[in-house]
mmCIF file of C-alpha atoms and ligand atoms in Angstrom:
data_model
loop_
_atom_site.group_PDB
_atom_site.id
_atom_site.type_symbol
_atom_site.label_atom_id
_atom_site.label_comp_id
_atom_site.label_asym_id
_atom_site.label_seq_id
_atom_site.Cartn_x
_atom_site.Cartn_y
_atom_site.Cartn_z
ATOM 1 C CA UNK E 1 -83.516 22.817 8.177
ATOM 2 C CA UNK E 2 -80.934 21.440 5.756
ATOM 3 C CA UNK E 3 -81.887 21.374 2.097
ATOM 4 C CA UNK E 4 -80.082 21.022 -1.236
ATOM 5 C CA UNK E 5 -80.150 24.320 -3.153
ATOM 6 C CA UNK E 6 -79.416 24.878 -6.786
ATOM 7 C CA UNK E 7 -78.392 28.532 -7.236
ATOM 8 C CA UNK E 8 -77.327 28.104 -10.881
ATOM 9 C CA UNK E 9 -77.917 25.451 -13.514
ATOM 10 C CA UNK E 10 -74.878 23.254 -14.150
ATOM 11 C CA UNK E 11 -73.137 19.964 -13.357
ATOM 12 C CA UNK E 12 -73.716 17.860 -10.198
ATOM 13 C CA UNK E 13 -71.435 20.178 -8.215
ATOM 14 C CA UNK E 14 -74.154 22.933 -8.137
ATOM 15 C CA UNK E 15 -76.100 20.764 -5.670
ATOM 16 C CA UNK E 16 -75.112 22.280 -2.302
ATOM 17 C CA UNK E 17 -76.452 21.639 1.191
ATOM 18 C CA UNK E 18 -77.552 24.909 2.779
ATOM 19 C CA UNK E 19 -79.329 25.893 6.004
ATOM 20 C CA UNK E 20 -82.716 27.425 5.111
ATOM 21 C CA UNK E 21 -85.887 28.304 7.096
ATOM 22 C CA UNK E 22 -88.210 25.300 7.666
ATOM 23 C CA UNK E 23 -91.348 26.073 5.667
ATOM 24 C CA UNK E 24 -94.694 26.543 7.443
ATOM 25 C CA UNK E 25 -97.771 24.949 5.930
ATOM 26 C CA UNK E 26 -100.415 27.426 4.715
ATOM 27 C CA UNK E 27 -104.048 26.655 3.896
ATOM 28 C CA UNK E 28 -104.350 23.406 1.962
ATOM 29 C CA UNK E 29 -100.675 22.523 2.613
ATOM 30 C CA UNK E 30 -98.952 19.676 4.431
ATOM 31 C CA UNK E 31 -95.423 19.779 5.928
ATOM 32 C CA UNK E 32 -93.693 16.442 5.533
ATOM 33 C CA UNK E 33 -90.666 15.394 7.643
ATOM 34 C CA UNK E 34 -88.600 13.801 4.829
ATOM 35 C CA UNK E 35 -87.016 10.450 5.733
ATOM 36 C CA UNK E 36 -85.916 9.636 2.206
ATOM 37 C CA UNK E 37 -85.958 11.384 -1.224
ATOM 38 C CA UNK E 38 -85.822 9.538 -4.512
ATOM 39 C CA UNK E 39 -83.373 10.554 -7.234
ATOM 40 C CA UNK E 40 -84.799 10.376 -10.726
ATOM 41 C CA UNK E 41 -82.990 10.956 -14.018
ATOM 42 C CA UNK E 42 -85.150 14.042 -14.785
ATOM 43 C CA UNK E 43 -83.750 15.677 -11.614
ATOM 44 C CA UNK E 44 -80.371 15.726 -13.392
ATOM 45 C CA UNK E 45 -81.769 17.130 -16.680
ATOM 46 C CA UNK E 46 -83.570 19.929 -14.648
ATOM 47 C CA UNK E 47 -80.441 20.727 -12.647
ATOM 48 C CA UNK E 48 -78.424 21.092 -15.857
ATOM 49 C CA UNK E 49 -80.941 23.642 -17.187
ATOM 50 C CA UNK E 50 -81.612 21.633 -20.430
ATOM 51 C CA UNK E 51 -85.060 20.179 -19.379
ATOM 52 C CA UNK E 52 -88.451 21.379 -20.738
ATOM 53 C CA UNK E 53 -89.283 22.474 -17.176
ATOM 54 C CA UNK E 54 -86.853 25.159 -15.874
ATOM 55 C CA UNK E 55 -87.636 26.134 -12.224
ATOM 56 C CA UNK E 56 -86.881 29.642 -11.046
ATOM 57 C CA UNK E 57 -83.558 29.829 -9.161
ATOM 58 C CA UNK E 58 -82.690 28.975 -6.464
ATOM 59 C CA UNK E 59 -84.694 25.806 -6.094
ATOM 60 C CA UNK E 60 -84.573 22.490 -4.220
ATOM 61 C CA UNK E 61 -84.828 19.441 -6.508
ATOM 62 C CA UNK E 62 -86.970 16.342 -6.099
ATOM 63 C CA UNK E 63 -90.613 15.291 -6.405
ATOM 64 C CA UNK E 64 -90.432 11.900 -4.624
ATOM 65 C CA UNK E 65 -90.205 12.101 -0.800
ATOM 66 C CA UNK E 66 -91.302 9.648 1.847
ATOM 67 C CA UNK E 67 -91.730 10.501 5.502
ATOM 68 C CA UNK E 68 -94.233 11.496 8.186
ATOM 69 C CA UNK E 69 -96.658 14.408 8.307
ATOM 70 C CA UNK E 70 -95.129 17.019 10.639
ATOM 71 C CA UNK E 71 -97.893 19.629 10.508
ATOM 72 C CA UNK E 72 -100.961 20.586 8.388
ATOM 73 C CA UNK E 73 -102.383 23.912 7.342
ATOM 74 C CA UNK E 74 -106.086 24.805 7.603
ATOM 75 C CA UNK E 75 -108.561 22.851 5.571
ATOM 76 C CA UNK E 76 -106.628 19.583 5.535
ATOM 77 C CA UNK E 77 -108.690 16.473 6.264
ATOM 78 C CA UNK E 78 -106.899 13.737 4.295
ATOM 79 C CA UNK E 79 -103.859 13.377 6.629
ATOM 80 C CA UNK E 80 -102.843 14.351 10.165
ATOM 81 C CA UNK E 81 -99.491 14.772 11.974
ATOM 82 C CA UNK E 82 -97.671 11.404 12.344
ATOM 83 C CA UNK E 83 -99.180 9.767 9.229
ATOM 84 C CA UNK E 84 -96.744 7.972 6.962
ATOM 85 C CA UNK E 85 -96.919 9.377 3.434
ATOM 86 C CA UNK E 86 -95.128 9.479 0.045
ATOM 87 C CA UNK E 87 -95.256 12.561 -2.179
ATOM 88 C CA UNK E 88 -96.149 12.891 -5.872
ATOM 89 C CA UNK E 89 -94.483 16.248 -6.468
ATOM 90 C CA UNK E 90 -93.955 18.859 -3.779
ATOM 91 C CA UNK E 91 -94.154 22.689 -3.500
ATOM 92 C CA UNK E 92 -90.720 23.174 -2.001
ATOM 93 C CA UNK E 93 -88.567 20.228 -3.136
ATOM 94 C CA UNK E 94 -87.892 16.709 -1.807
ATOM 95 C CA UNK E 95 -84.119 16.968 -1.268
ATOM 96 C CA UNK E 96 -84.492 18.479 2.166
ATOM 97 C CA UNK E 97 -85.236 17.656 5.789
ATOM 98 C CA UNK E 98 -88.865 18.978 5.373
ATOM 99 C CA UNK E 99 -90.929 19.353 2.271
ATOM 100 C CA UNK E 100 -94.180 21.351 1.744
ATOM 101 C CA UNK E 101 -96.803 19.567 -0.353
ATOM 102 C CA UNK E 102 -100.373 20.241 -1.392
ATOM 103 C CA UNK E 103 -102.998 17.925 0.085
ATOM 104 C CA UNK E 104 -103.410 16.237 -3.333
ATOM 105 C CA UNK E 105 -99.704 15.515 -3.543
ATOM 106 C CA UNK E 106 -99.450 13.341 -0.322
ATOM 107 C CA UNK E 107 -100.562 9.739 -0.296
ATOM 108 C CA UNK E 108 -100.702 7.008 2.327
ATOM 109 C CA UNK E 109 -97.572 4.849 2.643
ATOM 110 C CA UNK E 110 -98.388 1.441 4.119
ATOM 111 C CA UNK E 111 -96.415 0.252 7.213
ATOM 112 C CA UNK E 112 -94.766 -2.576 5.277
ATOM 113 C CA UNK E 113 -93.126 -0.121 2.809
ATOM 114 C CA UNK E 114 -89.990 1.455 4.271
ATOM 115 C CA UNK E 115 -89.321 5.185 3.840
ATOM 116 C CA UNK E 116 -86.388 4.434 1.469
ATOM 117 C CA UNK E 117 -88.840 2.369 -0.617
ATOM 118 C CA UNK E 118 -91.449 5.101 -0.386
ATOM 119 C CA UNK E 119 -88.981 7.483 -2.051
ATOM 120 C CA UNK E 120 -89.087 5.211 -5.093
ATOM 121 C CA UNK E 121 -92.838 5.268 -5.569
ATOM 122 C CA UNK E 122 -94.194 8.183 -7.459
ATOM 123 C CA UNK E 123 -92.110 8.686 -10.633
ATOM 124 C CA UNK E 124 -91.156 4.997 -11.146
ATOM 125 C CA UNK E 125 -94.543 3.411 -10.335
ATOM 126 C CA UNK E 126 -96.642 6.315 -11.737
ATOM 127 C CA UNK E 127 -94.783 5.953 -14.991
ATOM 128 C CA UNK E 128 -94.815 2.192 -15.210
ATOM 129 C CA UNK E 129 -98.504 2.007 -14.268
ATOM 130 C CA UNK E 130 -99.582 4.685 -16.704
ATOM 131 C CA UNK E 131 -97.428 3.352 -19.531
ATOM 132 C CA UNK E 132 -98.839 -0.163 -19.202
ATOM 133 C CA UNK E 133 -102.496 0.474 -18.475
ATOM 134 C CA UNK E 134 -103.215 3.758 -20.231
ATOM 135 C CA UNK E 135 -100.600 4.283 -22.991
ATOM 136 C CA UNK E 136 -100.213 0.628 -24.094
ATOM 137 C CA UNK E 137 -103.619 -0.659 -22.983
ATOM 138 C CA UNK E 138 -101.765 -3.865 -22.132
ATOM 139 C CA UNK E 139 -103.697 -7.040 -21.636
ATOM 140 C CA UNK E 140 -102.858 -10.103 -19.509
ATOM 141 C CA UNK E 141 -102.485 -12.392 -22.493
ATOM 142 C CA UNK E 142 -99.811 -10.235 -24.113
ATOM 143 C CA UNK E 143 -96.042 -10.187 -24.102
ATOM 144 C CA UNK E 144 -94.156 -7.079 -22.881
ATOM 145 C CA UNK E 145 -90.497 -6.242 -23.354
ATOM 146 C CA UNK E 146 -89.271 -3.844 -20.647
ATOM 147 C CA UNK E 147 -86.329 -2.364 -22.503
ATOM 148 C CA UNK E 148 -84.219 -1.138 -19.615
ATOM 149 C CA UNK E 149 -85.675 -3.160 -16.751
ATOM 150 C CA UNK E 150 -82.986 -2.790 -14.016
ATOM 151 C CA UNK E 151 -83.683 0.830 -13.008
ATOM 152 C CA UNK E 152 -86.491 2.577 -11.161
ATOM 153 C CA UNK E 153 -89.168 2.528 -13.825
ATOM 154 C CA UNK E 154 -88.066 -0.865 -15.247
ATOM 155 C CA UNK E 155 -88.268 -2.869 -11.980
ATOM 156 C CA UNK E 156 -91.666 -1.273 -11.296
ATOM 157 C CA UNK E 157 -92.968 -2.241 -14.725
ATOM 158 C CA UNK E 158 -91.686 -5.792 -14.460
ATOM 159 C CA UNK E 159 -93.548 -6.233 -11.123
ATOM 160 C CA UNK E 160 -96.785 -4.759 -12.372
ATOM 161 C CA UNK E 161 -96.749 -6.626 -15.757
ATOM 162 C CA UNK E 162 -95.997 -9.949 -14.106
ATOM 163 C CA UNK E 163 -98.755 -9.440 -11.497
ATOM 164 C CA UNK E 164 -101.293 -8.669 -14.226
ATOM 165 C CA UNK E 165 -100.479 -11.951 -15.988
ATOM 166 C CA UNK E 166 -98.398 -10.710 -18.929
ATOM 167 C CA UNK E 167 -95.398 -12.690 -20.351
ATOM 168 C CA UNK E 168 -92.493 -10.456 -19.309
ATOM 169 C CA UNK E 169 -89.141 -9.930 -20.981
ATOM 170 C CA UNK E 170 -86.619 -7.524 -19.392
ATOM 171 C CA UNK E 171 -83.223 -6.210 -20.309
ATOM 172 C CA UNK E 172 -80.260 -4.942 -18.280
ATOM 173 C CA UNK E 173 -76.572 -4.304 -18.908
ATOM 174 C CA UNK E 174 -74.944 -6.177 -16.051
ATOM 175 C CA UNK E 175 -75.240 -9.609 -14.463
ATOM 176 C CA UNK E 176 -76.386 -7.957 -11.183
ATOM 177 C CA UNK E 177 -79.096 -6.086 -13.137
ATOM 178 C CA UNK E 178 -80.201 -9.225 -15.027
ATOM 179 C CA UNK E 179 -80.481 -11.156 -11.736
ATOM 180 C CA UNK E 180 -82.607 -8.378 -10.204
ATOM 181 C CA UNK E 181 -84.938 -8.240 -13.221
ATOM 182 C CA UNK E 182 -85.450 -12.004 -13.110
ATOM 183 C CA UNK E 183 -86.055 -11.911 -9.327
ATOM 184 C CA UNK E 184 -88.650 -9.232 -9.686
ATOM 185 C CA UNK E 185 -90.678 -11.309 -12.116
ATOM 186 C CA UNK E 186 -89.310 -11.329 -15.723
ATOM 187 C CA UNK E 187 -89.867 -14.693 -17.379
ATOM 188 C CA UNK E 188 -86.791 -14.174 -19.581
ATOM 189 C CA UNK E 189 -83.927 -11.619 -19.372
ATOM 190 C CA UNK E 190 -81.521 -10.279 -22.090
ATOM 191 C CA UNK E 191 -78.351 -8.186 -21.854
ATOM 192 C CA UNK E 192 -78.774 -5.019 -23.958
ATOM 193 C CA UNK E 193 -74.991 -4.648 -24.266
ATOM 194 C CA UNK E 194 -74.602 -8.055 -25.967
ATOM 195 C CA UNK E 195 -74.467 -8.218 -29.789
ATOM 196 C CA UNK E 196 -77.475 -10.159 -31.172
ATOM 197 C CA UNK E 197 -79.667 -9.801 -28.072
ATOM 198 C CA UNK E 198 -82.550 -8.380 -30.208
ATOM 199 C CA UNK E 199 -82.549 -11.535 -32.365
ATOM 200 C CA UNK E 200 -82.669 -13.586 -29.175
ATOM 201 C CA UNK E 201 -85.803 -11.682 -28.013
ATOM 202 C CA UNK E 202 -87.479 -12.323 -31.368
ATOM 203 C CA UNK E 203 -86.534 -15.992 -31.162
ATOM 204 C CA UNK E 204 -88.022 -16.220 -27.703
ATOM 205 C CA UNK E 205 -91.410 -15.235 -29.193
ATOM 206 C CA UNK E 206 -91.128 -17.876 -31.909
ATOM 207 C CA UNK E 207 -90.743 -15.082 -34.436
ATOM 208 C CA UNK E 208 -94.074 -13.530 -33.647
ATOM 209 C CA UNK E 209 -92.736 -10.444 -31.912
ATOM 210 C CA UNK E 210 -93.684 -8.742 -28.646
ATOM 211 C CA UNK E 211 -97.004 -6.877 -28.173
ATOM 212 C CA UNK E 212 -95.726 -4.032 -25.993
ATOM 213 C CA UNK E 213 -92.296 -2.440 -25.553
ATOM 214 C CA UNK E 214 -91.691 -0.006 -22.690
ATOM 215 C CA UNK E 215 -88.648 1.893 -23.994
ATOM 216 C CA UNK E 216 -86.176 3.560 -21.595
ATOM 217 C CA UNK E 217 -83.628 4.705 -24.194
ATOM 218 C CA UNK E 218 -85.504 5.420 -27.425
ATOM 219 C CA UNK E 219 -82.599 7.290 -29.146
ATOM 220 C CA UNK E 220 -80.640 4.069 -29.081
ATOM 221 C CA UNK E 221 -83.383 1.420 -29.478
ATOM 222 C CA UNK E 222 -86.390 2.708 -31.347
ATOM 223 C CA UNK E 223 -85.354 1.510 -34.811
ATOM 224 C CA UNK E 224 -84.723 -2.013 -33.431
ATOM 225 C CA UNK E 225 -87.950 -1.934 -31.440
ATOM 226 C CA UNK E 226 -90.012 -1.435 -34.549
ATOM 227 C CA UNK E 227 -88.678 -4.737 -35.848
ATOM 228 C CA UNK E 228 -89.393 -6.638 -32.610
ATOM 229 C CA UNK E 229 -93.109 -5.839 -32.555
ATOM 230 C CA UNK E 230 -95.944 -8.302 -33.245
ATOM 231 C CA UNK E 231 -98.978 -7.257 -35.367
ATOM 232 C CA UNK E 232 -100.719 -4.297 -33.642
ATOM 233 C CA UNK E 233 -97.686 -3.921 -31.339
ATOM 234 C CA UNK E 234 -97.061 -0.702 -29.416
ATOM 235 C CA UNK E 235 -93.837 0.972 -28.375
ATOM 236 C CA UNK E 236 -94.254 3.327 -25.450
ATOM 237 C CA UNK E 237 -91.433 5.878 -25.368
ATOM 238 C CA UNK E 238 -90.630 6.549 -21.726
ATOM 239 C CA UNK E 239 -86.930 7.570 -21.853
ATOM 240 C CA UNK E 240 -85.100 9.396 -24.647
ATOM 241 C CA UNK E 241 -81.813 11.314 -24.778
ATOM 242 C CA UNK E 242 -81.394 12.248 -28.453
ATOM 243 C CA UNK E 243 -82.493 11.721 -32.010
ATOM 244 C CA UNK E 244 -82.877 8.509 -34.050
ATOM 245 C CA UNK E 245 -83.909 7.525 -37.578
ATOM 246 C CA UNK E 246 -86.552 4.811 -37.944
ATOM 247 C CA UNK E 247 -88.076 3.162 -40.992
ATOM 248 C CA UNK E 248 -91.925 3.787 -40.798
ATOM 249 C CA UNK E 249 -92.458 0.832 -43.139
ATOM 250 C CA UNK E 250 -91.630 -1.516 -40.142
ATOM 251 C CA UNK E 251 -94.687 0.053 -38.366
ATOM 252 C CA UNK E 252 -96.937 -0.124 -41.488
ATOM 253 C CA UNK E 253 -96.289 -3.801 -42.090
ATOM 254 C CA UNK E 254 -97.254 -4.544 -38.442
ATOM 255 C CA UNK E 255 -100.015 -1.931 -38.078
ATOM 256 C CA UNK E 256 -97.904 -0.919 -35.131
ATOM 257 C CA UNK E 257 -97.640 2.351 -33.276
ATOM 258 C CA UNK E 258 -95.143 4.423 -31.255
ATOM 259 C CA UNK E 259 -96.566 6.513 -28.419
ATOM 260 C CA UNK E 260 -94.746 9.093 -26.384
ATOM 261 C CA UNK E 261 -95.498 9.619 -22.749
ATOM 262 C CA UNK E 262 -94.673 12.083 -19.987
ATOM 263 C CA UNK E 263 -95.792 11.795 -16.377
ATOM 264 C CA UNK E 264 -96.027 15.676 -16.154
ATOM 265 C CA UNK E 265 -98.911 15.694 -18.628
ATOM 266 C CA UNK E 266 -101.282 13.349 -16.799
ATOM 267 C CA UNK E 267 -104.669 14.861 -16.115
ATOM 268 C CA UNK E 268 -106.298 14.938 -12.645
ATOM 269 C CA UNK E 269 -108.514 12.001 -13.553
ATOM 270 C CA UNK E 270 -105.560 9.963 -14.817
ATOM 271 C CA UNK E 271 -103.587 10.838 -11.725
ATOM 272 C CA UNK E 272 -106.425 9.654 -9.488
ATOM 273 C CA UNK E 273 -106.347 6.346 -11.318
ATOM 274 C CA UNK E 274 -102.577 6.072 -10.843
ATOM 275 C CA UNK E 275 -102.770 6.852 -7.097
ATOM 276 C CA UNK E 276 -105.549 4.247 -6.634
ATOM 277 C CA UNK E 277 -103.542 1.635 -8.516
ATOM 278 C CA UNK E 278 -100.365 2.384 -6.546
ATOM 279 C CA UNK E 279 -102.274 2.359 -3.250
ATOM 280 C CA UNK E 280 -103.625 -1.114 -4.009
ATOM 281 C CA UNK E 281 -100.250 -2.402 -5.341
ATOM 282 C CA UNK E 282 -98.262 -1.268 -2.275
ATOM 283 C CA UNK E 283 -100.943 -2.702 0.004
ATOM 284 C CA UNK E 284 -101.231 -6.097 -1.635
ATOM 285 C CA UNK E 285 -97.475 -6.545 -2.182
ATOM 286 C CA UNK E 286 -97.438 -6.548 -6.037
ATOM 287 C CA UNK E 287 -95.514 -3.216 -5.884
ATOM 288 C CA UNK E 288 -92.256 -3.588 -3.946
ATOM 289 C CA UNK E 289 -89.940 -0.639 -4.672
ATOM 290 C CA UNK E 290 -86.314 -1.782 -4.936
ATOM 291 C CA UNK E 291 -83.711 0.419 -3.218
ATOM 292 C CA UNK E 292 -80.336 -0.038 -4.850
ATOM 293 C CA UNK E 293 -78.392 2.581 -2.835
ATOM 294 C CA UNK E 294 -78.994 4.963 0.077
ATOM 295 C CA UNK E 295 -76.785 8.074 0.326
ATOM 296 C CA UNK E 296 -76.732 10.990 2.752
ATOM 297 C CA UNK E 297 -78.277 14.239 1.511
ATOM 298 C CA UNK E 298 -74.851 15.820 1.148
ATOM 299 C CA UNK E 299 -73.973 13.202 -1.466
ATOM 300 C CA UNK E 300 -76.626 14.435 -3.912
ATOM 301 C CA UNK E 301 -73.835 15.326 -6.459
ATOM 302 C CA UNK E 302 -72.630 11.664 -6.375
ATOM 303 C CA UNK E 303 -76.233 10.420 -6.736
ATOM 304 C CA UNK E 304 -76.747 12.639 -9.836
ATOM 305 C CA UNK E 305 -73.571 11.322 -11.334
ATOM 306 C CA UNK E 306 -74.306 7.680 -10.633
ATOM 307 C CA UNK E 307 -77.922 7.656 -11.827
ATOM 308 C CA UNK E 308 -76.716 8.380 -15.350
ATOM 309 C CA UNK E 309 -74.079 5.644 -15.319
ATOM 310 C CA UNK E 310 -74.696 2.081 -16.584
ATOM 311 C CA UNK E 311 -75.248 -0.677 -14.022
ATOM 312 C CA UNK E 312 -78.647 0.269 -12.539
ATOM 313 C CA UNK E 313 -80.035 -1.932 -9.726
ATOM 314 C CA UNK E 314 -83.181 -0.294 -8.442
ATOM 315 C CA UNK E 315 -83.393 3.255 -7.013
ATOM 316 C CA UNK E 316 -80.864 5.677 -5.585
ATOM 317 C CA UNK E 317 -82.352 7.503 -2.595
ATOM 318 C CA UNK E 318 -81.024 10.386 -0.425
ATOM 319 C CA UNK E 319 -81.402 10.248 3.355
ATOM 320 C CA UNK E 320 -81.591 13.743 4.971
HETATM 321 P P1 NAP W 401 -82.646 4.509 -14.060
HETATM 322 O O1 NAP W 401 -83.111 3.947 -12.736
HETATM 323 O O2 NAP W 401 -81.396 5.291 -14.134
HETATM 324 O O3 NAP W 401 -82.534 3.229 -15.074
HETATM 325 C C1 NAP W 401 -82.056 3.332 -16.414
HETATM 326 C C2 NAP W 401 -82.349 2.127 -17.110
HETATM 327 O O4 NAP W 401 -81.963 2.241 -18.528
HETATM 328 C C3 NAP W 401 -81.567 0.872 -16.566
HETATM 329 O O5 NAP W 401 -82.389 -0.206 -16.586
HETATM 330 C C4 NAP W 401 -80.430 0.768 -17.605
HETATM 331 O O6 NAP W 401 -79.909 -0.549 -17.659
HETATM 332 C C5 NAP W 401 -81.232 1.104 -18.863
HETATM 333 N N1 NAP W 401 -80.387 1.213 -20.031
HETATM 334 C C6 NAP W 401 -79.131 1.622 -20.152
HETATM 335 N N2 NAP W 401 -78.681 1.450 -21.434
HETATM 336 C C7 NAP W 401 -79.736 0.936 -22.134
HETATM 337 C C8 NAP W 401 -79.883 0.499 -23.437
HETATM 338 N N3 NAP W 401 -78.917 0.588 -24.397
HETATM 339 N N4 NAP W 401 -81.093 -0.051 -23.828
HETATM 340 C C9 NAP W 401 -82.107 -0.181 -22.917
HETATM 341 N N5 NAP W 401 -81.981 0.196 -21.652
HETATM 342 C C10 NAP W 401 -80.814 0.746 -21.242
HETATM 343 O O7 NAP W 401 -83.748 5.386 -14.730
HETATM 344 P P2 NAP W 401 -85.411 5.234 -14.625
HETATM 345 O O8 NAP W 401 -85.882 6.060 -13.485
HETATM 346 O O9 NAP W 401 -85.755 3.790 -14.700
HETATM 347 O O10 NAP W 401 -85.805 5.968 -15.973
HETATM 348 C C11 NAP W 401 -85.521 5.413 -17.224
HETATM 349 C C12 NAP W 401 -85.651 6.491 -18.360
HETATM 350 O O11 NAP W 401 -87.010 6.888 -18.428
HETATM 351 C C13 NAP W 401 -84.849 7.759 -18.045
HETATM 352 O O12 NAP W 401 -84.362 8.231 -19.254
HETATM 353 C C14 NAP W 401 -85.846 8.696 -17.502
HETATM 354 O O13 NAP W 401 -85.491 10.079 -17.721
HETATM 355 C C15 NAP W 401 -87.101 8.307 -18.221
HETATM 356 N N6 NAP W 401 -88.359 8.584 -17.516
HETATM 357 C C16 NAP W 401 -89.281 9.266 -18.206
HETATM 358 C C17 NAP W 401 -90.515 9.480 -17.608
HETATM 359 C C18 NAP W 401 -91.615 10.191 -18.393
HETATM 360 O O14 NAP W 401 -92.485 10.792 -17.780
HETATM 361 N N7 NAP W 401 -91.611 10.067 -19.732
HETATM 362 C C19 NAP W 401 -90.767 9.112 -16.289
HETATM 363 C C20 NAP W 401 -89.756 8.411 -15.621
HETATM 364 C C21 NAP W 401 -88.516 8.162 -16.278
HETATM 365 P P3 NAP W 401 -78.364 -0.881 -17.168
HETATM 366 O O15 NAP W 401 -77.924 0.191 -16.251
HETATM 367 O O16 NAP W 401 -78.512 -2.222 -16.533
HETATM 368 O O17 NAP W 401 -77.564 -0.904 -18.402
#
């Protein structure tokens, strides 16, 4: 089969298509024919060798695949060959024609969700779901600011928050992104590249502040976020690419809190909750993954470059 292999950590150019043996599912394993693989920002951090998780080399990147079950090993009862599935992590990597996964890593993909959409399920929706329901303990009567709403996690968060009844604000950096965020359910949108947009957000709450902020770029925004919170407000740090100074007094005055989050650290029970929530959301149409761009597998280097550039509009997916 064809797969992307990383033989040394480095820039996007280290992502090379190679011919490798198609894996065989052992006991408790499922072989998935990958029809689309989602590209997530963490894939780029891992590839560069600077991420907290450093896989042994060589490795095939990617946790988010969508496709059909090709074969199953002994002891598998959850899925059978031909079933449509998405993966939440894999054993062998998603950027390939086939991926090996454990039984607990494959989940049903409803007919109405395309494979390209399925490649945008696990990391974006798992993150948005957990951040809203577990980390923020968000309630329907509250206001949420999705700070960075035009990308994978942001569009997922906007859809979920709107469906649960929250008042939803979202930011993006381009007109295309702002249109997308509005279309996916934000009541009001703001351009995070425009001077004074934070004051506009505060004004839109009548000066009260927002209850929850889902933050995609904390090293840029956290100090501002602390000033946008209502009493008992919560900032959930989802994305961060550096350091920042904040004034804790802003939190004290509001009895507010900042919570960090990483999808890798979710427990089995929390993950079960996420899978159940995602299953229902995909089925009932409240979760509709947005595919911004589909690229052939060989263009993985381009995908890794573009995912870090401004102008997000949903997910970038690779098609093997
Ligand atoms: P993505 O699809 O590349 O989207 C990036 C988002 O950040 C876009 O909405 C982009 O908006 C926005 N952004 C750019 N500049 C911004 C600014 N100054 N202020 C606010 N937002 C800004 O990435 P993603 O998959 O949604 O992930 C978002 C971040 O969360 C990444 O850093 C990722 O590594 C992280 N993440 C963490 C976890 C975790 O477990 N903690 C899980 C998933 C993702 P424009 O392009 O429109 O400017």
